[in-house]
PDB file of C-alpha atoms in Angstrom:
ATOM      1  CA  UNK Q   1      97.280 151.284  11.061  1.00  0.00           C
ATOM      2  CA  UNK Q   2      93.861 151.982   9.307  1.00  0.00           C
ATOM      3  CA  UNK Q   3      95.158 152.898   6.043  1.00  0.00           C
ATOM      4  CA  UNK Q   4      95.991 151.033   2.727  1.00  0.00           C
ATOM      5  CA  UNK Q   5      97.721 151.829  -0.415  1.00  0.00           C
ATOM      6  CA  UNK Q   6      97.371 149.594  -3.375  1.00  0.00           C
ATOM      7  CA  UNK Q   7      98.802 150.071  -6.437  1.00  0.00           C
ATOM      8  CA  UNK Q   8      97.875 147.708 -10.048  1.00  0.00           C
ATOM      9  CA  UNK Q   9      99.191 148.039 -13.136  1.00  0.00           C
ATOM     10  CA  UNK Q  10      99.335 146.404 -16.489  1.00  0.00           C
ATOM     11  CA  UNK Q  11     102.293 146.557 -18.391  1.00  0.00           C
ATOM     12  CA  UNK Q  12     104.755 144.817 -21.202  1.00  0.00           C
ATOM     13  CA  UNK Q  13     108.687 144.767 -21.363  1.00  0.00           C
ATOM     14  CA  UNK Q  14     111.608 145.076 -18.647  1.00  0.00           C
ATOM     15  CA  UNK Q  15     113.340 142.670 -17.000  1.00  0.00           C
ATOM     16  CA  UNK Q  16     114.012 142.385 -13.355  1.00  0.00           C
ATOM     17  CA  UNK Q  17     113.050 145.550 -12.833  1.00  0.00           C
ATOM     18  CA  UNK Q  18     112.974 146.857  -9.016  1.00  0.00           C
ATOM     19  CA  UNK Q  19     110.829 149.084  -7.464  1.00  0.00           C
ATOM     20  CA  UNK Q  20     110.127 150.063  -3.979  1.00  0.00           C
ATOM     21  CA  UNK Q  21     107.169 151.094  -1.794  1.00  0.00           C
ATOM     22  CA  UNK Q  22     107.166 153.132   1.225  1.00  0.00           C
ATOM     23  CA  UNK Q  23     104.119 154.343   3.496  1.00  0.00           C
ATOM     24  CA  UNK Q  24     104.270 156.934   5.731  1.00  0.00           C
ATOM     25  CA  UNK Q  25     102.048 158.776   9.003  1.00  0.00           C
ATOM     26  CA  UNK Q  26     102.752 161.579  10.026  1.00  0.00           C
ATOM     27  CA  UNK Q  27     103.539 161.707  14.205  1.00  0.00           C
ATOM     28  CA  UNK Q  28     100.255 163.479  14.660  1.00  0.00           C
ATOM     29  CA  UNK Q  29      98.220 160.663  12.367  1.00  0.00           C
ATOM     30  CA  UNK Q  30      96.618 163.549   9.989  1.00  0.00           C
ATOM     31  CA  UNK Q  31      98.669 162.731   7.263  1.00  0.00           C
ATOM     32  CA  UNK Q  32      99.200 159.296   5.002  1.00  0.00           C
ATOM     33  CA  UNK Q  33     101.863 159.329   2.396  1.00  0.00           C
ATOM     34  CA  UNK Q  34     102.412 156.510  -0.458  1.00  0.00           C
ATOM     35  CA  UNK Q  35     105.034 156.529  -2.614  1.00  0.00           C
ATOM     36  CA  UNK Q  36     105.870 153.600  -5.472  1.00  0.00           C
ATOM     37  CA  UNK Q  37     109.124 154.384  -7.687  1.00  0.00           C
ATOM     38  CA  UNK Q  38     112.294 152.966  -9.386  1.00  0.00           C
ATOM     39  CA  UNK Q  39     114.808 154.100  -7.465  1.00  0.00           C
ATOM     40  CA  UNK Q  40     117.148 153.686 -10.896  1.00  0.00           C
ATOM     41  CA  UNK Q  41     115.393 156.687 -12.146  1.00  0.00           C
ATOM     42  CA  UNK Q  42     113.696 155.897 -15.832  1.00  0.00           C
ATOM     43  CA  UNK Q  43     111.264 152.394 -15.853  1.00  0.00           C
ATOM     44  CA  UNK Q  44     111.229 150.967 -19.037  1.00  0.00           C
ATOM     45  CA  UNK Q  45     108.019 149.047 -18.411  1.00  0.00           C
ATOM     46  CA  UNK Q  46     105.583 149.760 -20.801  1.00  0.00           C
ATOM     47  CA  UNK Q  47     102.204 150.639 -18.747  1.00  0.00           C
ATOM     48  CA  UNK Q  48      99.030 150.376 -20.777  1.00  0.00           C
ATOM     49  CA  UNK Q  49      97.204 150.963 -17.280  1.00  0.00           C
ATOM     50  CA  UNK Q  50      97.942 151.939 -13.576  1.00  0.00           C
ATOM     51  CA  UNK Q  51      95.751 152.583 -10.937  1.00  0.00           C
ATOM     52  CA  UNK Q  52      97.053 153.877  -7.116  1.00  0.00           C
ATOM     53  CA  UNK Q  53      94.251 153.651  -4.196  1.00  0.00           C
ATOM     54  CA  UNK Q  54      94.403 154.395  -1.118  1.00  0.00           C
ATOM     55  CA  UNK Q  55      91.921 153.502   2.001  1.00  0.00           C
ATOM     56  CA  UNK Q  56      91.440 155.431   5.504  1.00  0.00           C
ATOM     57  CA  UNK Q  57      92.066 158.749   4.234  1.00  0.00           C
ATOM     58  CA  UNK Q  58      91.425 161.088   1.099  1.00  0.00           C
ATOM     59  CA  UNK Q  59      94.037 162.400  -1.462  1.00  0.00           C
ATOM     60  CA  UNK Q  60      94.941 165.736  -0.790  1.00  0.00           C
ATOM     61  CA  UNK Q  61      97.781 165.981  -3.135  1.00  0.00           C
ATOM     62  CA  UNK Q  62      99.055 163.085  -5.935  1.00  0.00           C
ATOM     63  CA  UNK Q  63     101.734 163.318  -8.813  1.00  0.00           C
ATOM     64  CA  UNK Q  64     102.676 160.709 -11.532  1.00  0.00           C
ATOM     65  CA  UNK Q  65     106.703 161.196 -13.106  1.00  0.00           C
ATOM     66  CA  UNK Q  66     107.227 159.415 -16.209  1.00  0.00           C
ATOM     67  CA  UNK Q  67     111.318 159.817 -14.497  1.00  0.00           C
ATOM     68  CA  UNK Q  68     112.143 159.698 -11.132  1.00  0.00           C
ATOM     69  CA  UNK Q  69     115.018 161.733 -10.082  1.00  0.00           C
ATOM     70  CA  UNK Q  70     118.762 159.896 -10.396  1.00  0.00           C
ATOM     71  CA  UNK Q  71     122.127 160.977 -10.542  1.00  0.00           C
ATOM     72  CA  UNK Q  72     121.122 164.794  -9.802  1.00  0.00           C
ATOM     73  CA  UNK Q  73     118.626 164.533 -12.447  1.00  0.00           C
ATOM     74  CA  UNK Q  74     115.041 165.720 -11.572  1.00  0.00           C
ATOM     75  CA  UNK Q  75     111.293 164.192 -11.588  1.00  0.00           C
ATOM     76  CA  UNK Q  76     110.088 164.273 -15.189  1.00  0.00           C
ATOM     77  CA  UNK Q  77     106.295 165.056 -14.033  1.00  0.00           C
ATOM     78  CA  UNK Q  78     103.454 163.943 -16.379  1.00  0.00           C
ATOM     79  CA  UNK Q  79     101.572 165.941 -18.164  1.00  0.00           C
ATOM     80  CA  UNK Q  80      98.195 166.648 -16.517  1.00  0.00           C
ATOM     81  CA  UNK Q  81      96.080 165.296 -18.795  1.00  0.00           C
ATOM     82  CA  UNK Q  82      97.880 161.691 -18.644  1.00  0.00           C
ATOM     83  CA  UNK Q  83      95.968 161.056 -15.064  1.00  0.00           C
ATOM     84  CA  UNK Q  84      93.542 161.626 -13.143  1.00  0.00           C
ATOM     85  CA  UNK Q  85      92.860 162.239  -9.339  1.00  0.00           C
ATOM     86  CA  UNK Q  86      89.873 161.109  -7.238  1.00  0.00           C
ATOM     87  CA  UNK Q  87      89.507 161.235  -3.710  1.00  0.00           C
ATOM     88  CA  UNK Q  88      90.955 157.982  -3.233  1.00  0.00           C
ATOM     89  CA  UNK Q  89      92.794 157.008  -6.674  1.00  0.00           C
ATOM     90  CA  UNK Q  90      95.376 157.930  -8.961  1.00  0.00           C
ATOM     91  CA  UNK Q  91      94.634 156.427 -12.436  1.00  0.00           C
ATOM     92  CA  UNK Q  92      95.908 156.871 -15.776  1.00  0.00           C
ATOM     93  CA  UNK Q  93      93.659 158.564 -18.360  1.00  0.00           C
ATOM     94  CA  UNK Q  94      92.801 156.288 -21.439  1.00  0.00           C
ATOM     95  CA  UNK Q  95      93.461 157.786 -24.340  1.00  0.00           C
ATOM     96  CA  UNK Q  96      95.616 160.557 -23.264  1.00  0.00           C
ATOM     97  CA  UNK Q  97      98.239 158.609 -21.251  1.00  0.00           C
ATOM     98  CA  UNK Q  98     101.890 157.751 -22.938  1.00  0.00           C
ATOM     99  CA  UNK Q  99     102.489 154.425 -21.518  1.00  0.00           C
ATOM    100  CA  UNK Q 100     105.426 155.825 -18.936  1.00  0.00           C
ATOM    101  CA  UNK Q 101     105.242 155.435 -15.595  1.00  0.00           C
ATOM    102  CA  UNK Q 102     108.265 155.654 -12.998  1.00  0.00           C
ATOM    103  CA  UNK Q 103     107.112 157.364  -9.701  1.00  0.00           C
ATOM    104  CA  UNK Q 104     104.023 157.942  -7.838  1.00  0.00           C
ATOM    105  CA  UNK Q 105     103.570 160.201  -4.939  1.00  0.00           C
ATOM    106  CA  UNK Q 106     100.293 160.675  -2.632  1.00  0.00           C
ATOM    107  CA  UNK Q 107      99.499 162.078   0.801  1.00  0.00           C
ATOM    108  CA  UNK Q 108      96.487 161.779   2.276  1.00  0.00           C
ATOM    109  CA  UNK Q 109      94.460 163.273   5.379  1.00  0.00           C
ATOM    110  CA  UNK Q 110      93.200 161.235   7.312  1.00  0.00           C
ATOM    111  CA  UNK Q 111      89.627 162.137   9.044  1.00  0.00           C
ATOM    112  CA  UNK Q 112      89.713 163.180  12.407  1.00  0.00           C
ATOM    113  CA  UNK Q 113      87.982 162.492  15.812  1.00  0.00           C
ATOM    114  CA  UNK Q 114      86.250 165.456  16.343  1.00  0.00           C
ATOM    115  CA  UNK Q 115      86.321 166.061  20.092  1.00  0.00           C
TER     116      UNK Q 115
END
């Protein structure tokens, strides 16, 4: 449809890593979702940067995990202060972020016709 999500990183190590993408609408269009993760839970990239944008809508809600959930583990959430949250991005914060990155989760409303 109208909406995007991008998502560019820098990072060092791993090998043949996998990770997946998925974007979502809800039926009655008001909501976007993005989602990037390893589905083998823990990435052992090291990220010096990531950024997550999306286009067509505005972040309502956004999380970064340094784990994503495997083998009845949970999300390991970052800490707050390791990323930031605009209307449109997800970014890490220089300085204050710890280099792991292994899910990303946004939704998104998207603006309505006003009748």
């Amino acid at each position: 449809g109208d909406y995007t999500c991008t998502f560019t990183y820098s990072a060092q190590g791993g090998t043949n890593e996998q990770w997946q993408m998925n974007i979502g609408v809800s039926e009655d269009n008001s909501l976007f979702s993005c989602s990037i993760w390893r589905p083998q839970g823990k990435s052992y990239l090291f990220f010096t940067q990531f950024k997550a944008e999306v286009k067509g809508a505005k972040i309502e809600y956004a999380m970064a995990y340094s784990q994503a959930a495997v083998g009845g583990q949970n999300d390991v959430p970052l800490k707050q202060e390791e990323f930031e949250v605009t209307e449109t991005t997800v970014s890490h914060r220089e300085g204050k972020f710890r280099f792991e990155l292994s899910k990303l989760m946004i939704v998104a409303k998207t603006p309505r016709d006003e009748l």
